[in-house]
Each structure stands twice: as structure tokens, then as C-alpha cells.
mmCIF file of C-alpha atoms (C1' of nucleotides) in Angstrom:
data_model
loop_
_atom_site.group_PDB
_atom_site.id
_atom_site.type_symbol
_atom_site.label_atom_id
_atom_site.label_comp_id
_atom_site.label_asym_id
_atom_site.label_seq_id
_atom_site.Cartn_x
_atom_site.Cartn_y
_atom_site.Cartn_z
ATOM 1 C CA MET A 299 -25.733 -222.198 63.979
ATOM 2 C CA PRO A 300 -24.855 -219.041 65.831
ATOM 3 C CA GLU A 301 -27.255 -216.263 64.964
ATOM 4 C CA LEU A 302 -27.005 -212.671 66.135
ATOM 5 C CA PRO A 303 -28.450 -213.381 69.603
ATOM 6 C CA GLU A 304 -25.911 -216.133 70.208
ATOM 7 C CA VAL A 305 -23.073 -213.914 69.069
ATOM 8 C CA GLU A 306 -24.313 -211.124 71.313
ATOM 9 C CA THR A 307 -24.604 -213.520 74.231
ATOM 10 C CA THR A 308 -21.095 -214.781 73.533
ATOM 11 C CA CYS A 309 -19.876 -211.201 73.383
ATOM 12 C CA ARG A 310 -21.345 -210.416 76.781
ATOM 13 C CA ALA A 311 -20.014 -213.615 78.280
ATOM 14 C CA LEU A 312 -16.521 -212.882 76.996
ATOM 15 C CA ARG A 313 -16.712 -209.401 78.414
ATOM 16 C CA LEU A 314 -17.545 -210.814 81.818
ATOM 17 C CA ASN A 315 -14.890 -213.505 81.680
ATOM 18 C CA ILE A 316 -11.729 -212.479 79.851
ATOM 19 C CA LEU A 317 -11.392 -208.674 79.766
ATOM 20 C CA HIS A 318 -8.053 -207.311 81.012
ATOM 21 C CA GLN A 319 -6.465 -210.717 81.479
ATOM 22 C CA THR A 320 -2.914 -211.222 80.259
ATOM 23 C CA ILE A 321 -2.542 -213.696 77.421
ATOM 24 C CA THR A 322 0.160 -216.255 78.210
ATOM 25 C CA LYS A 323 -0.079 -218.717 75.332
ATOM 26 C CA ILE A 324 -1.865 -219.212 72.019
ATOM 27 C CA ASN A 325 -2.286 -222.568 70.326
ATOM 28 C CA VAL A 326 -3.569 -222.737 66.773
ATOM 29 C CA TYR A 327 -4.447 -226.360 66.100
ATOM 30 C CA GLU A 328 -6.144 -225.710 62.758
ATOM 31 C CA PRO A 329 -4.976 -222.668 60.798
ATOM 32 C CA ASN A 330 -7.277 -223.340 57.858
ATOM 33 C CA LEU A 331 -10.564 -221.777 58.762
ATOM 34 C CA ARG A 332 -12.623 -219.829 56.220
ATOM 35 C CA TRP A 333 -9.511 -217.764 55.732
ATOM 36 C CA PRO A 334 -6.076 -218.712 57.029
ATOM 37 C CA VAL A 335 -5.468 -217.776 60.644
ATOM 38 C CA PRO A 336 -2.603 -215.238 60.682
ATOM 39 C CA GLU A 337 0.648 -217.101 61.187
ATOM 40 C CA ASN A 338 1.908 -214.541 63.654
ATOM 41 C CA LEU A 339 -1.239 -214.524 65.766
ATOM 42 C CA ALA A 340 0.575 -215.965 68.765
ATOM 43 C CA ASN A 341 3.330 -213.363 68.530
ATOM 44 C CA LEU A 342 0.796 -210.583 68.232
ATOM 45 C CA LEU A 343 -1.285 -211.621 71.205
ATOM 46 C CA LEU A 344 1.338 -212.864 73.643
ATOM 47 C CA GLY A 345 1.441 -210.686 76.737
ATOM 48 C CA LYS A 346 -1.502 -208.612 75.544
ATOM 49 C CA GLN A 347 -4.927 -208.116 77.078
ATOM 50 C CA PHE A 348 -8.329 -207.707 75.506
ATOM 51 C CA LEU A 349 -9.282 -204.167 76.445
ATOM 52 C CA ASP A 350 -12.708 -204.110 74.854
ATOM 53 C CA ILE A 351 -14.971 -206.748 73.384
ATOM 54 C CA SER A 352 -17.820 -205.836 71.082
ATOM 55 C CA ARG A 353 -19.964 -207.097 68.261
ATOM 56 C CA ARG A 354 -20.790 -205.921 64.748
ATOM 57 C CA ALA A 355 -23.374 -208.020 62.879
ATOM 58 C CA LYS A 356 -22.173 -211.555 63.632
ATOM 59 C CA TYR A 357 -18.547 -210.549 64.059
ATOM 60 C CA LEU A 358 -16.860 -210.383 67.446
ATOM 61 C CA LEU A 359 -14.251 -207.670 67.902
ATOM 62 C CA LEU A 360 -11.662 -208.259 70.609
ATOM 63 C CA LYS A 361 -9.563 -205.161 70.931
ATOM 64 C CA THR A 362 -5.987 -204.932 72.193
ATOM 65 C CA ASP A 363 -3.671 -201.951 72.299
ATOM 66 C CA ILE A 364 -2.012 -202.979 69.021
ATOM 67 C CA GLY A 365 -4.926 -204.333 66.995
ATOM 68 C CA THR A 366 -8.211 -206.150 67.033
ATOM 69 C CA LEU A 367 -8.957 -209.830 66.803
ATOM 70 C CA LEU A 368 -11.920 -210.252 64.455
ATOM 71 C CA ILE A 369 -13.842 -213.474 64.999
ATOM 72 C CA HIS A 370 -16.736 -214.994 63.092
ATOM 73 C CA LEU A 371 -18.307 -218.212 64.323
ATOM 74 C CA GLY A 372 -19.418 -219.402 60.896
ATOM 75 C CA LEU A 373 -21.912 -222.233 60.949
ATOM 76 C CA THR A 374 -20.697 -224.281 63.871
ATOM 77 C CA GLY A 375 -18.251 -222.101 65.787
ATOM 78 C CA LYS A 376 -18.424 -221.731 69.534
ATOM 79 C CA LEU A 377 -16.323 -219.807 72.023
ATOM 80 C CA LEU A 378 -16.073 -221.145 75.528
ATOM 81 C CA VAL A 379 -14.154 -219.896 78.524
ATOM 82 C CA LEU A 380 -12.877 -222.929 80.367
ATOM 83 C CA PRO A 381 -10.224 -223.712 82.983
ATOM 84 C CA SER A 382 -6.852 -223.975 81.244
ATOM 85 C CA LYS A 383 -6.449 -227.566 82.366
ATOM 86 C CA THR A 384 -9.530 -228.618 80.366
ATOM 87 C CA PRO A 385 -8.592 -231.351 77.875
ATOM 88 C CA LEU A 386 -8.637 -230.449 74.217
ATOM 89 C CA HIS A 387 -12.043 -230.721 72.576
ATOM 90 C CA PHE A 388 -12.161 -232.882 69.447
ATOM 91 C CA HIS A 389 -13.125 -229.934 67.234
ATOM 92 C CA GLU A 390 -11.102 -227.312 69.079
ATOM 93 C CA ARG A 391 -9.213 -225.161 66.569
ATOM 94 C CA ILE A 392 -7.663 -222.408 68.663
ATOM 95 C CA ARG A 393 -6.989 -221.930 72.355
ATOM 96 C CA VAL A 394 -5.942 -218.703 74.023
ATOM 97 C CA ASN A 395 -4.612 -219.115 77.546
ATOM 98 C CA PHE A 396 -4.688 -216.392 80.179
ATOM 99 C CA ALA A 397 -2.615 -215.789 83.289
ATOM 100 C CA THR A 398 -5.793 -216.370 85.290
ATOM 101 C CA GLN A 399 -5.701 -220.078 84.389
ATOM 102 C CA LYS A 400 -8.662 -219.595 82.107
ATOM 103 C CA SER A 401 -8.698 -220.388 78.404
ATOM 104 C CA LEU A 402 -10.691 -219.072 75.494
ATOM 105 C CA CYS A 403 -11.486 -222.150 73.428
ATOM 106 C CA TYR A 404 -12.615 -221.900 69.830
ATOM 107 C CA ILE A 405 -14.492 -225.018 68.822
ATOM 108 C CA ASP A 406 -15.677 -225.247 65.221
ATOM 109 C CA GLN A 407 -16.622 -228.536 63.678
ATOM 110 C CA ARG A 408 -16.965 -227.320 60.086
ATOM 111 C CA LYS A 409 -14.221 -224.702 60.094
ATOM 112 C CA PHE A 410 -16.382 -222.042 58.454
ATOM 113 C CA GLY A 411 -15.465 -219.474 61.055
ATOM 114 C CA ALA A 412 -12.752 -216.847 60.937
ATOM 115 C CA PHE A 413 -9.951 -215.521 63.162
ATOM 116 C CA LEU A 414 -8.525 -212.383 61.564
ATOM 117 C CA TRP A 415 -6.290 -209.594 62.716
ATOM 118 C CA VAL A 416 -6.817 -205.888 62.150
ATOM 119 C CA GLU A 417 -3.913 -203.561 62.878
ATOM 120 C CA ALA A 418 -4.561 -200.774 65.354
ATOM 121 C CA GLU A 419 -3.881 -198.176 62.702
ATOM 122 C CA PHE A 420 -7.275 -199.002 61.232
ATOM 123 C CA TYR A 421 -9.108 -197.838 64.339
ATOM 124 C CA PRO A 422 -10.620 -196.149 66.138
ATOM 125 C CA LEU A 423 -12.654 -194.240 63.654
ATOM 126 C CA ALA A 424 -15.500 -191.890 64.139
ATOM 127 C CA ALA A 425 -18.648 -193.936 64.570
ATOM 128 C CA PRO A 426 -20.762 -193.932 61.431
ATOM 129 C CA THR A 427 -24.116 -192.235 61.565
ATOM 130 C CA GLY A 428 -26.498 -194.152 63.733
ATOM 131 C CA PHE A 429 -23.972 -195.972 65.842
ATOM 132 C CA LYS A 430 -23.687 -193.484 68.625
ATOM 133 C CA SER A 431 -26.990 -194.721 69.978
ATOM 134 C CA VAL A 432 -25.469 -198.122 70.474
ATOM 135 C CA MET A 433 -23.452 -196.904 73.373
ATOM 136 C CA GLU A 434 -26.277 -194.733 74.635
ATOM 137 C CA ASP A 435 -28.686 -197.625 74.718
ATOM 138 C CA GLY A 436 -26.259 -199.701 76.711
ATOM 139 C CA ILE A 437 -27.395 -202.703 74.726
ATOM 140 C CA LEU A 438 -24.352 -203.154 72.587
ATOM 141 C CA ASN A 439 -20.850 -201.839 72.571
ATOM 142 C CA ASN A 440 -19.921 -201.413 68.957
ATOM 143 C CA TYR A 441 -17.187 -199.262 67.627
ATOM 144 C CA ALA A 442 -16.189 -198.663 64.076
ATOM 145 C CA LEU A 443 -13.462 -200.809 62.591
ATOM 146 C CA ASN A 444 -12.116 -200.084 59.168
ATOM 147 C CA HIS A 445 -12.071 -203.559 57.713
ATOM 148 C CA PRO A 446 -13.370 -204.717 54.314
ATOM 149 C CA LEU A 447 -15.581 -207.335 55.940
ATOM 150 C CA LEU A 448 -17.334 -204.729 58.028
ATOM 151 C CA LYS A 449 -17.504 -201.631 55.929
ATOM 152 C CA ASN A 450 -20.566 -202.504 53.838
ATOM 153 C CA ILE A 451 -22.693 -203.855 56.635
ATOM 154 C CA GLY A 452 -25.988 -202.090 57.232
ATOM 155 C CA PRO A 453 -27.338 -200.765 60.530
ATOM 156 C CA GLU A 454 -27.553 -202.951 63.587
ATOM 157 C CA PRO A 455 -31.169 -204.082 63.993
ATOM 158 C CA LEU A 456 -31.326 -203.087 67.656
ATOM 159 C CA VAL A 457 -30.299 -199.475 67.369
ATOM 160 C CA ALA A 458 -32.403 -196.384 66.809
ATOM 161 C CA ALA A 459 -31.022 -195.931 63.295
ATOM 162 C CA PHE A 460 -32.837 -199.066 62.261
ATOM 163 C CA ASN A 461 -36.379 -197.804 62.030
ATOM 164 C CA ALA A 462 -39.362 -197.767 59.683
ATOM 165 C CA THR A 463 -38.155 -194.654 57.899
ATOM 166 C CA TYR A 464 -34.805 -196.240 57.099
ATOM 167 C CA LEU A 465 -36.302 -199.571 56.110
ATOM 168 C CA TYR A 466 -39.000 -198.066 53.917
ATOM 169 C CA LYS A 467 -36.474 -195.969 52.046
ATOM 170 C CA ARG A 468 -33.980 -198.795 51.668
ATOM 171 C CA ALA A 469 -36.564 -201.376 50.593
ATOM 172 C CA ALA A 470 -38.011 -199.091 47.937
ATOM 173 C CA SER A 471 -35.097 -199.813 45.590
ATOM 174 C CA HIS A 472 -35.106 -203.580 46.085
ATOM 175 C CA LYS A 473 -37.517 -205.694 44.107
ATOM 176 C CA ILE A 474 -36.422 -209.013 45.588
ATOM 177 C CA PRO A 475 -38.679 -210.847 48.057
ATOM 178 C CA VAL A 476 -38.555 -209.261 51.487
ATOM 179 C CA LYS A 477 -37.185 -212.467 52.991
ATOM 180 C CA GLN A 478 -34.084 -212.254 50.808
ATOM 181 C CA PHE A 479 -33.852 -208.527 51.418
ATOM 182 C CA LEU A 480 -33.617 -209.153 55.157
ATOM 183 C CA LEU A 481 -30.875 -211.727 54.703
ATOM 184 C CA ASP A 482 -28.623 -209.254 52.899
ATOM 185 C CA SER A 483 -26.382 -207.744 55.564
ATOM 186 C CA LYS A 484 -26.036 -204.566 53.534
ATOM 187 C CA ASN A 485 -29.673 -203.836 54.391
ATOM 188 C CA VAL A 486 -29.651 -204.857 58.028
ATOM 189 C CA ALA A 487 -26.861 -206.458 60.026
ATOM 190 C CA GLY A 488 -26.921 -209.991 61.292
ATOM 191 C CA VAL A 489 -30.489 -211.119 60.570
ATOM 192 C CA GLY A 490 -30.026 -214.771 59.644
ATOM 193 C CA ASN A 491 -32.286 -217.319 58.046
ATOM 194 C CA ILE A 492 -34.098 -218.311 61.217
ATOM 195 C CA TYR A 493 -34.908 -214.826 62.412
ATOM 196 C CA ALA A 494 -35.901 -213.588 58.975
ATOM 197 C CA SER A 495 -38.717 -216.136 58.864
ATOM 198 C CA GLU A 496 -39.639 -215.515 62.482
ATOM 199 C CA ALA A 497 -39.733 -211.743 62.081
ATOM 200 C CA LEU A 498 -41.895 -211.907 58.963
ATOM 201 C CA PHE A 499 -44.337 -214.089 60.838
ATOM 202 C CA GLY A 500 -44.366 -211.576 63.672
ATOM 203 C CA ALA A 501 -45.063 -208.776 61.230
ATOM 204 C CA LYS A 502 -47.665 -210.814 59.317
ATOM 205 C CA ILE A 503 -45.832 -210.251 56.039
ATOM 206 C CA ASN A 504 -45.598 -212.866 53.301
ATOM 207 C CA PRO A 505 -41.928 -213.726 52.629
ATOM 208 C CA PHE A 506 -42.515 -213.530 48.856
ATOM 209 C CA LYS A 507 -43.657 -209.926 48.998
ATOM 210 C CA ALA A 508 -41.309 -207.644 47.082
ATOM 211 C CA ALA A 509 -39.311 -205.447 49.442
ATOM 212 C CA SER A 510 -40.174 -202.488 47.249
ATOM 213 C CA SER A 511 -43.900 -203.092 47.772
ATOM 214 C CA LEU A 512 -43.751 -202.876 51.562
ATOM 215 C CA THR A 513 -45.937 -200.149 52.952
ATOM 216 C CA PHE A 514 -44.656 -197.830 55.648
ATOM 217 C CA ALA A 515 -46.888 -199.681 58.078
ATOM 218 C CA ASP A 516 -45.310 -202.967 56.971
ATOM 219 C CA CYS A 517 -41.913 -201.493 57.736
ATOM 220 C CA GLU A 518 -43.045 -200.311 61.143
ATOM 221 C CA ASN A 519 -44.326 -203.775 61.949
ATOM 222 C CA LEU A 520 -41.226 -205.421 60.566
ATOM 223 C CA VAL A 521 -38.807 -203.297 62.587
ATOM 224 C CA ILE A 522 -40.748 -204.081 65.735
ATOM 225 C CA ALA A 523 -40.950 -207.780 64.897
ATOM 226 C CA ILE A 524 -37.235 -208.070 64.154
ATOM 227 C CA GLN A 525 -36.282 -206.293 67.346
ATOM 228 C CA LYS A 526 -38.757 -208.262 69.413
ATOM 229 C CA VAL A 527 -37.581 -211.658 68.239
ATOM 230 C CA LEU A 528 -33.893 -210.784 68.547
ATOM 231 C CA GLU A 529 -34.257 -209.203 71.955
ATOM 232 C CA ALA A 530 -36.236 -212.144 73.250
ATOM 233 C CA ALA A 531 -33.515 -214.522 72.088
ATOM 234 C CA ILE A 532 -30.774 -212.370 73.600
ATOM 235 C CA PHE A 533 -32.684 -212.271 76.858
ATOM 236 C CA LYS A 534 -32.885 -216.033 76.818
ATOM 237 C CA GLY A 535 -29.208 -216.311 75.994
ATOM 238 C CA GLY A 536 -28.428 -213.985 78.852
ATOM 239 C CA THR A 537 -29.834 -216.464 81.303
ATOM 240 C CA THR A 538 -27.351 -219.078 80.115
ATOM 241 C CA ILE A 539 -24.193 -216.975 80.338
ATOM 242 C CA ARG A 540 -22.928 -219.000 83.261
ATOM 243 C CA ASP A 541 -22.680 -221.984 80.934
ATOM 244 C CA PHE A 542 -19.760 -220.405 79.137
ATOM 245 C CA ALA A 543 -17.625 -220.886 82.198
ATOM 246 C CA SER A 544 -18.737 -224.435 82.797
ATOM 247 C CA GLY A 545 -18.547 -225.569 79.200
ATOM 248 C CA ALA A 546 -21.988 -227.063 79.519
ATOM 249 C CA ASP A 547 -23.286 -224.880 76.755
ATOM 250 C CA GLU A 548 -25.030 -227.326 74.489
ATOM 251 C CA ARG A 549 -28.576 -226.062 74.561
ATOM 252 C CA GLY A 550 -28.835 -223.411 71.921
ATOM 253 C CA TYR A 551 -30.948 -220.411 72.614
ATOM 254 C CA PHE A 552 -33.711 -220.384 70.094
ATOM 255 C CA GLN A 553 -35.145 -223.846 70.276
ATOM 256 C CA THR A 554 -38.064 -222.888 72.473
ATOM 257 C CA GLU A 555 -39.570 -219.785 70.945
ATOM 258 C CA LEU A 556 -39.620 -220.551 67.237
ATOM 259 C CA LYS A 557 -43.067 -220.051 65.762
ATOM 260 C CA VAL A 558 -42.522 -221.019 62.121
ATOM 261 C CA TYR A 559 -38.892 -222.000 61.494
ATOM 262 C CA GLY A 560 -38.579 -225.766 61.187
ATOM 263 C CA ARG A 561 -42.288 -226.285 61.862
ATOM 264 C CA THR A 562 -43.282 -227.491 58.389
ATOM 265 C CA GLY A 563 -46.779 -228.974 58.423
ATOM 266 C CA LYS A 564 -47.313 -228.244 62.104
ATOM 267 C CA PRO A 565 -50.243 -226.037 63.131
ATOM 268 C CA CYS A 566 -49.658 -222.310 63.360
ATOM 269 C CA TYR A 567 -49.777 -221.242 66.994
ATOM 270 C CA ALA A 568 -52.114 -218.411 66.037
ATOM 271 C CA CYS A 569 -54.588 -220.018 63.640
ATOM 272 C CA LYS A 570 -53.839 -223.771 63.438
ATOM 273 C CA THR A 571 -53.117 -223.581 59.696
ATOM 274 C CA PRO A 572 -50.207 -225.879 58.767
ATOM 275 C CA ILE A 573 -46.907 -224.028 58.416
ATOM 276 C CA VAL A 574 -45.585 -224.049 54.858
ATOM 277 C CA GLU A 575 -41.940 -224.484 53.854
ATOM 278 C CA ILE A 576 -40.657 -223.028 50.590
ATOM 279 C CA ARG A 577 -37.293 -222.248 49.012
ATOM 280 C CA LEU A 578 -36.410 -218.635 48.536
ATOM 281 C CA GLY A 579 -32.981 -217.707 47.209
ATOM 282 C CA GLN A 580 -31.667 -221.205 48.023
ATOM 283 C CA ARG A 581 -32.804 -220.848 51.605
ATOM 284 C CA SER A 582 -35.480 -222.663 53.564
ATOM 285 C CA THR A 583 -38.291 -220.294 54.358
ATOM 286 C CA PHE A 584 -41.222 -220.931 56.661
ATOM 287 C CA TYR A 585 -44.488 -219.053 56.953
ATOM 288 C CA CYS A 586 -48.144 -219.353 57.786
ATOM 289 C CA PRO A 587 -50.237 -218.935 54.617
ATOM 290 C CA CYS A 588 -53.166 -217.730 56.705
ATOM 291 C CA CYS A 589 -51.430 -215.212 58.991
ATOM 292 C CA GLN A 590 -49.056 -214.080 56.233
ATOM 293 C CA PRO A 591 -51.273 -214.083 53.155
ATOM 294 C CA ASP A 592 -49.882 -213.398 49.740
ATOM 295 C CA VAL A 593 -51.259 -209.970 49.029
ATOM 296 C CA THR A 594 -50.806 -209.949 45.275
ATOM 297 C CA ILE A 595 -53.156 -207.336 43.947
ATOM 298 C CA VAL A 596 -55.844 -208.756 41.700
ATOM 299 C CA SER A 597 -57.415 -206.134 39.531
ATOM 300 C CA HIS A 598 -61.164 -206.171 39.202
ATOM 301 C CA GLN A 599 -62.893 -204.626 36.225
ATOM 302 C "C1'" DA B 209 -23.163 -197.731 39.965
ATOM 303 C "C1'" DA B 210 -26.172 -200.652 42.077
ATOM 304 C "C1'" DA B 211 -28.970 -204.720 42.248
ATOM 305 C "C1'" DG B 212 -29.440 -209.476 41.742
ATOM 306 C "C1'" DA B 213 -27.892 -214.259 40.904
ATOM 307 C "C1'" DT B 214 -24.703 -217.826 41.557
ATOM 308 C "C1'" DG B 215 -20.816 -220.447 43.489
ATOM 309 C "C1'" DC B 216 -17.964 -221.747 47.053
ATOM 310 C "C1'" DC B 217 -16.046 -223.338 51.500
ATOM 311 C "C1'" DT B 218 -16.844 -228.118 55.267
ATOM 312 C "C1'" DG B 219 -18.702 -232.085 57.149
ATOM 313 C "C1'" DG B 220 -22.856 -234.253 59.226
ATOM 314 C "C1'" DT B 221 -26.994 -236.367 58.005
ATOM 315 C "C1'" DA B 222 -31.027 -238.055 55.334
ATOM 316 C "C1'" DG B 223 -32.333 -241.023 51.912
ATOM 317 C "C1'" DC B 224 -31.614 -244.640 48.912
ATOM 318 C "C1'" DT C 13 -22.921 -250.632 53.720
ATOM 319 C "C1'" DG C 14 -21.593 -247.010 51.091
ATOM 320 C "C1'" DC C 15 -22.824 -243.658 48.044
ATOM 321 C "C1'" DT C 16 -24.918 -239.007 46.729
ATOM 322 C "C1'" DA C 17 -27.512 -234.876 47.524
ATOM 323 C "C1'" DC C 18 -28.380 -231.493 50.452
ATOM 324 C "C1'" DC C 19 -27.855 -227.868 53.812
ATOM 325 C "C1'" DA C 20 -25.926 -223.932 56.511
ATOM 326 C "C1'" DG C 21 -23.799 -218.054 56.513
ATOM 327 C "C1'" DG C 22 -21.876 -214.840 54.057
ATOM 328 C "C1'" DC C 23 -18.328 -213.281 50.971
ATOM 329 C "C1'" DA C 24 -16.439 -213.170 46.049
ATOM 330 C "C1'" DT C 25 -17.508 -212.827 41.575
ATOM 331 C "C1'" DC C 26 -20.120 -212.362 37.638
ATOM 332 C "C1'" DT C 27 -24.160 -210.580 35.098
ATOM 333 C "C1'" DT C 28 -27.747 -207.323 34.269
#
DNA sequence: AAAGATGCCTGGTAGC
DNA sequence: TGCTACCAGGCATCTT
């Protein structure tokens, strides 16, 4: 499933491959994604160019002069840039053809993704607090978009606004386990199930620990761990960008570096203790009971 | 008002 | 072999 690093890698690949190319044809083979694909999508996009491509959480924002195409990859979505003559993929739902004889192919087996349209009148807006650094860092290229799906999303994990001070303050009012806290995009954008477990391992924090009981030091460690694991995955994804053009992108980016996710019963890389799998908020959660001890306070008389 | 819990969408796969 | 349960991300909706 595409996590934030995959979406970011896709974003960068699209930027390299399809910016400023005139759209010549749009085929919608399956209009019933998570929400219906706008019926007039082809009319809207014909003759247009994508002038800017950015990411917010796990959403891709492809901007034209009249509006923005908002894409979410869902569970199984994939965007590939292929030669226009490439035969239709079995699970291909949408294809956007360019004058350059390239095509943007949206392949999504389970149709959980989304292709939505946001009129230009809803942007640009002043960047919300904390997002200016995105551009400054040169890591991401976000801009504000006034859309209901985006407006309640918390800070991007890789920007300066996401720091221990923010996290400590935010977590203080949330009594749920920190694992679930991290999965709520209102708290931090785009941290999915895999990276939540991985980051907690990196920070040596038990996933059951109440968010509100995190110490400031916990938050410092957690911010660093989240950023480290995401950046490492993005770096890895970056080395596979060429695959987007060849269509040979079948590898996934995170299979190599996972330390706890999916490693139930296997020895912890740090201490050899078997990794434990539990359910937390209907989600698989993995941790090392030795490296991430449950720190429930036991009172002694 | 804000936090937390639950349900839903699809389709492949594991287990029987 | 054919059936059911389960799982995934994240939004909508309901409850507290």
C-alpha cells in the first residue's frame, strides 16, 4: 500500500515526467473509485497542462490554470508514466495522454483511490502556519488548497513545524495509545500503519503508552524517529524513480528496512527478543517488548 | 466543542 | 472446491 514515502516519490517522479505537457486525451475506464470521478474530467483537462505537482499527506495535487486534480492512491493505487502506446493494464482505471506521447496511467486494483477536482477559485491561499518551511527546505512543494479533505490535516511530518514542542502539546489532550494517535492525520499528516510501528520502535516507545503520558523527551525521540524512517524510505524511493518511466515499478520501497512491521515472532535486530504483534484500534501493531517496554507505573509503598 | 469509537468501501488471500 | 473471515487507509458518522 502506498505510504507517505511512496506518494512523495510518485510526486517527484511526476514532476520530472509530466510537468508542462499538453493533455491530449483522457480515458476514464472506471468512474467508481472511492468517490465518483467527475464526469467532466476529460473536458476540464483537455488541452491543459499540469503547472505544479505537490503532495499533502498522502494526497497528490496536480495544478492547472483552472483547477487542481486531487489524487489519492488508496490501498492499491499506482501512477505510472508510460509511452502512450502501452497496452491497457488489467486494473488501469484512468489514463491521461500527453502530446509528448507519454501517458499517466492510474492503476488501482481495489478502487479505493480518488480522482477529484478542485476549482481554481479555491486556491491559492496563504500557506497555513508552518508550511512556509516546506518550500524553504526544498524537500516538499506543498501549497494550501481549500478542500474539505485537506483542511483538517495536521502538520507534515518532515517540516520544521512538526517538532517536539508541537507534539508534546498536541499529545497532552489525547489519552488514546500513542500508536493510534500517530495514525490520526489530524495530529500528523500521512503517517500510516507501517511507519507508526517503525517510528515507535525507533523511539523506544511502547505503542500502548497513552499519548498524553509522553514525556517531552519521548516527543523529541518520536519526532526524530518518524522523520528518520520516512526520510530513509523516501531516499530509497528516490533511487527507483526511473522505474516510473519504464513501468517496471513492482518492488515497493519499504520491504528492506522494516525492523518490526510484519516480523511477528522474529528476533529483534537490536536484542533478539521475538517481535510481538497486537491489535490496536483494529490495526496490526508490531513492537519489541524488550526495546519498547510497557512503562506502566507501579506504585511501591 | 473535541475526543474517541465504529462502520464502510473493494477484492485478494488465508484457512477451513 | 468453495465458502467465510479478515485486512488495508482514511473519511463519515455517531457517541461520549
